[in-house]
Amino acid sequence: MKKFLEQSFLFTKNSVFFILYLLRLIRKNYYRNPINKIHSGTVAILANGPSLKNELHNFTTLVDPHFSDYIVLNNFALDDAFYLLKPEHYCIADPMFFQKSHREVVCKKVLLILEEKVDWVMKLYIPSHMYKQFIEYS
C-alpha cells in the first residue's frame, strides 16, 4: 500500500509539472518555429549519418538552388560539404557536447572548427536548458 501511495503521489506530481510546462509553452509561444522569424526562404535540414554521407557524394552540385539555406547538426562540420554549403544555421543537440564522454576528441574537433574555421555568418543553436553545461564544457 505504501508503494502504491508513493507511486500515485509521484504520478500526480509529474502530471502537474507537465501541465504547467505545457501552459508555459503556449503562453510564451515556444511551439512556433524560431527560424520562421529570421528566415523566409526554403531551408534544408541535413542530419548526420551514413545515409546523408551517401547522398552528399551523389549530388552533382552541393549547393542546391532550390534551397536558400541549410541547417546542419552536431558533427556536420567534420564533413568537407560543410565548407561548400556554408550553412547559416548549426544545431548542436548531442549530449556529448554538454558533458564528458568517450567521444570527447570528436566533440573538441567540431568546436575547434566552428571557432577557428567558420568565416561566414552562422547562428549556433543549442537547447536552452543545456546552455550552462555547454559553456562550461566547451
mmCIF file of C-alpha atoms in Angstrom:
data_model
loop_
_atom_site.group_PDB
_atom_site.id
_atom_site.type_symbol
_atom_site.label_atom_id
_atom_site.label_comp_id
_atom_site.label_asym_id
_atom_site.label_seq_id
_atom_site.Cartn_x
_atom_site.Cartn_y
_atom_site.Cartn_z
ATOM 1 C CA MET A 1 0.000 0.000 0.000
ATOM 2 C CA LYS A 2 2.848 2.375 0.850
ATOM 3 C CA LYS A 3 4.482 1.777 -2.548
ATOM 4 C CA PHE A 4 1.158 2.414 -4.298
ATOM 5 C CA LEU A 5 0.721 5.737 -2.470
ATOM 6 C CA GLU A 6 4.284 6.799 -3.312
ATOM 7 C CA GLN A 7 3.785 5.963 -6.973
ATOM 8 C CA SER A 8 0.430 7.752 -7.040
ATOM 9 C CA PHE A 9 1.961 10.844 -5.487
ATOM 10 C CA LEU A 10 4.850 10.789 -7.954
ATOM 11 C CA PHE A 11 2.457 10.368 -10.892
ATOM 12 C CA THR A 12 0.281 13.274 -9.696
ATOM 13 C CA LYS A 13 3.310 15.497 -9.114
ATOM 14 C CA ASN A 14 4.770 14.753 -12.561
ATOM 15 C CA SER A 15 1.386 15.298 -14.207
ATOM 16 C CA VAL A 16 1.017 18.722 -12.596
ATOM 17 C CA PHE A 17 4.547 19.712 -13.684
ATOM 18 C CA PHE A 18 3.821 18.525 -17.214
ATOM 19 C CA ILE A 19 0.589 20.540 -17.418
ATOM 20 C CA LEU A 20 2.361 23.635 -16.091
ATOM 21 C CA TYR A 21 5.107 23.135 -18.658
ATOM 22 C CA LEU A 22 2.565 22.910 -21.492
ATOM 23 C CA LEU A 23 0.828 26.057 -20.303
ATOM 24 C CA ARG A 24 4.143 27.881 -20.200
ATOM 25 C CA LEU A 25 4.926 26.761 -23.751
ATOM 26 C CA ILE A 26 1.587 28.007 -25.016
ATOM 27 C CA ARG A 27 1.871 31.312 -23.177
ATOM 28 C CA LYS A 28 5.389 32.037 -24.463
ATOM 29 C CA ASN A 29 4.697 30.705 -27.978
ATOM 30 C CA TYR A 30 7.579 28.221 -27.800
ATOM 31 C CA TYR A 31 5.681 25.882 -30.071
ATOM 32 C CA ARG A 32 6.424 28.170 -33.025
ATOM 33 C CA ASN A 33 9.484 27.679 -35.178
ATOM 34 C CA PRO A 34 12.042 30.398 -34.259
ATOM 35 C CA ILE A 35 13.684 30.188 -37.680
ATOM 36 C CA ASN A 36 10.496 31.497 -39.308
ATOM 37 C CA LYS A 37 11.128 34.820 -37.578
ATOM 38 C CA ILE A 38 14.566 35.252 -39.147
ATOM 39 C CA HIS A 39 14.360 33.304 -42.388
ATOM 40 C CA SER A 40 11.684 33.364 -45.062
ATOM 41 C CA GLY A 41 13.127 31.039 -47.750
ATOM 42 C CA THR A 42 13.269 27.275 -48.108
ATOM 43 C CA VAL A 43 15.622 25.567 -45.686
ATOM 44 C CA ALA A 44 17.058 22.049 -45.936
ATOM 45 C CA ILE A 45 17.885 20.245 -42.699
ATOM 46 C CA LEU A 46 20.877 17.946 -43.077
ATOM 47 C CA ALA A 47 21.186 15.413 -40.267
ATOM 48 C CA ASN A 48 24.334 13.359 -39.783
ATOM 49 C CA GLY A 49 24.563 9.691 -40.532
ATOM 50 C CA PRO A 50 25.555 7.144 -43.156
ATOM 51 C CA SER A 51 22.559 7.837 -45.398
ATOM 52 C CA LEU A 52 23.385 11.554 -45.591
ATOM 53 C CA LYS A 53 27.032 10.804 -46.318
ATOM 54 C CA ASN A 54 25.988 8.595 -49.266
ATOM 55 C CA GLU A 55 23.627 11.256 -50.623
ATOM 56 C CA LEU A 56 26.072 14.146 -50.279
ATOM 57 C CA HIS A 57 28.573 12.380 -52.501
ATOM 58 C CA ASN A 58 25.882 11.757 -55.152
ATOM 59 C CA PHE A 59 24.984 15.430 -55.537
ATOM 60 C CA THR A 60 26.075 16.888 -58.856
ATOM 61 C CA THR A 61 26.494 20.173 -57.038
ATOM 62 C CA LEU A 62 26.316 20.526 -53.276
ATOM 63 C CA VAL A 63 24.777 23.967 -53.354
ATOM 64 C CA ASP A 64 21.223 23.186 -54.487
ATOM 65 C CA PRO A 65 19.467 26.283 -55.922
ATOM 66 C CA HIS A 66 16.105 25.054 -54.561
ATOM 67 C CA PHE A 67 17.263 25.740 -51.020
ATOM 68 C CA SER A 68 18.117 29.213 -49.861
ATOM 69 C CA ASP A 69 19.852 27.869 -46.783
ATOM 70 C CA TYR A 70 20.829 24.801 -44.784
ATOM 71 C CA ILE A 71 20.561 23.762 -41.161
ATOM 72 C CA VAL A 72 23.183 21.235 -40.142
ATOM 73 C CA LEU A 73 23.503 19.182 -36.982
ATOM 74 C CA ASN A 74 26.109 18.020 -34.481
ATOM 75 C CA ASN A 75 29.164 16.614 -36.334
ATOM 76 C CA PHE A 76 28.441 18.037 -39.778
ATOM 77 C CA ALA A 77 31.463 20.343 -39.527
ATOM 78 C CA LEU A 78 33.687 17.270 -39.903
ATOM 79 C CA ASP A 79 32.448 16.687 -43.468
ATOM 80 C CA ASP A 80 34.002 18.523 -46.441
ATOM 81 C CA ALA A 81 30.489 19.525 -47.546
ATOM 82 C CA PHE A 82 30.350 21.872 -44.558
ATOM 83 C CA TYR A 83 32.772 24.274 -46.245
ATOM 84 C CA LEU A 84 30.955 24.104 -49.593
ATOM 85 C CA LEU A 85 27.462 24.663 -48.178
ATOM 86 C CA LYS A 86 28.486 27.269 -45.598
ATOM 87 C CA PRO A 87 25.268 26.792 -43.624
ATOM 88 C CA GLU A 88 23.781 29.742 -41.831
ATOM 89 C CA HIS A 89 22.307 27.575 -39.055
ATOM 90 C CA TYR A 90 24.153 24.994 -36.932
ATOM 91 C CA CYS A 91 22.300 22.982 -34.293
ATOM 92 C CA ILE A 92 24.143 21.133 -31.540
ATOM 93 C CA ALA A 93 21.946 18.746 -29.581
ATOM 94 C CA ASP A 94 24.069 15.628 -28.987
ATOM 95 C CA PRO A 95 24.782 15.110 -25.252
ATOM 96 C CA MET A 96 28.498 14.694 -25.999
ATOM 97 C CA PHE A 97 28.707 18.476 -26.459
ATOM 98 C CA PHE A 98 27.457 19.127 -22.930
ATOM 99 C CA GLN A 99 29.343 16.581 -20.829
ATOM 100 C CA LYS A 100 32.433 14.405 -20.857
ATOM 101 C CA SER A 101 32.070 11.266 -22.926
ATOM 102 C CA HIS A 102 34.098 8.706 -24.833
ATOM 103 C CA ARG A 103 33.729 10.975 -27.914
ATOM 104 C CA GLU A 104 35.463 13.967 -26.355
ATOM 105 C CA VAL A 105 38.094 14.188 -29.114
ATOM 106 C CA VAL A 106 35.405 14.399 -31.825
ATOM 107 C CA CYS A 107 33.473 16.993 -29.837
ATOM 108 C CA LYS A 108 36.515 19.194 -29.331
ATOM 109 C CA LYS A 109 37.399 18.914 -33.029
ATOM 110 C CA VAL A 110 33.920 20.116 -34.068
ATOM 111 C CA LEU A 111 34.024 23.022 -31.618
ATOM 112 C CA LEU A 112 37.509 23.992 -32.820
ATOM 113 C CA ILE A 113 36.316 24.040 -36.446
ATOM 114 C CA LEU A 114 33.340 26.210 -35.502
ATOM 115 C CA GLU A 115 35.560 28.591 -33.581
ATOM 116 C CA GLU A 116 38.525 28.893 -35.925
ATOM 117 C CA LYS A 117 37.476 27.984 -39.472
ATOM 118 C CA VAL A 118 33.999 29.437 -39.923
ATOM 119 C CA ASP A 119 34.479 32.677 -41.850
ATOM 120 C CA TRP A 120 30.808 33.335 -42.645
ATOM 121 C CA VAL A 121 27.810 34.409 -40.577
ATOM 122 C CA MET A 122 26.390 31.381 -38.814
ATOM 123 C CA LYS A 123 23.873 31.059 -35.987
ATOM 124 C CA LEU A 124 24.534 28.372 -33.390
ATOM 125 C CA TYR A 125 21.534 26.706 -31.742
ATOM 126 C CA ILE A 126 21.723 24.680 -28.549
ATOM 127 C CA PRO A 127 18.961 23.532 -26.192
ATOM 128 C CA SER A 128 18.285 26.427 -23.820
ATOM 129 C CA HIS A 129 18.257 24.194 -20.759
ATOM 130 C CA MET A 130 21.786 22.998 -21.653
ATOM 131 C CA TYR A 131 23.340 26.463 -22.087
ATOM 132 C CA LYS A 132 25.269 26.438 -18.806
ATOM 133 C CA GLN A 133 26.661 22.928 -19.407
ATOM 134 C CA PHE A 134 27.631 23.869 -22.979
ATOM 135 C CA ILE A 135 29.542 26.953 -21.823
ATOM 136 C CA GLU A 136 31.311 25.007 -19.061
ATOM 137 C CA TYR A 137 32.204 22.061 -21.275
ATOM 138 C CA SER A 138 33.155 23.923 -24.431
#
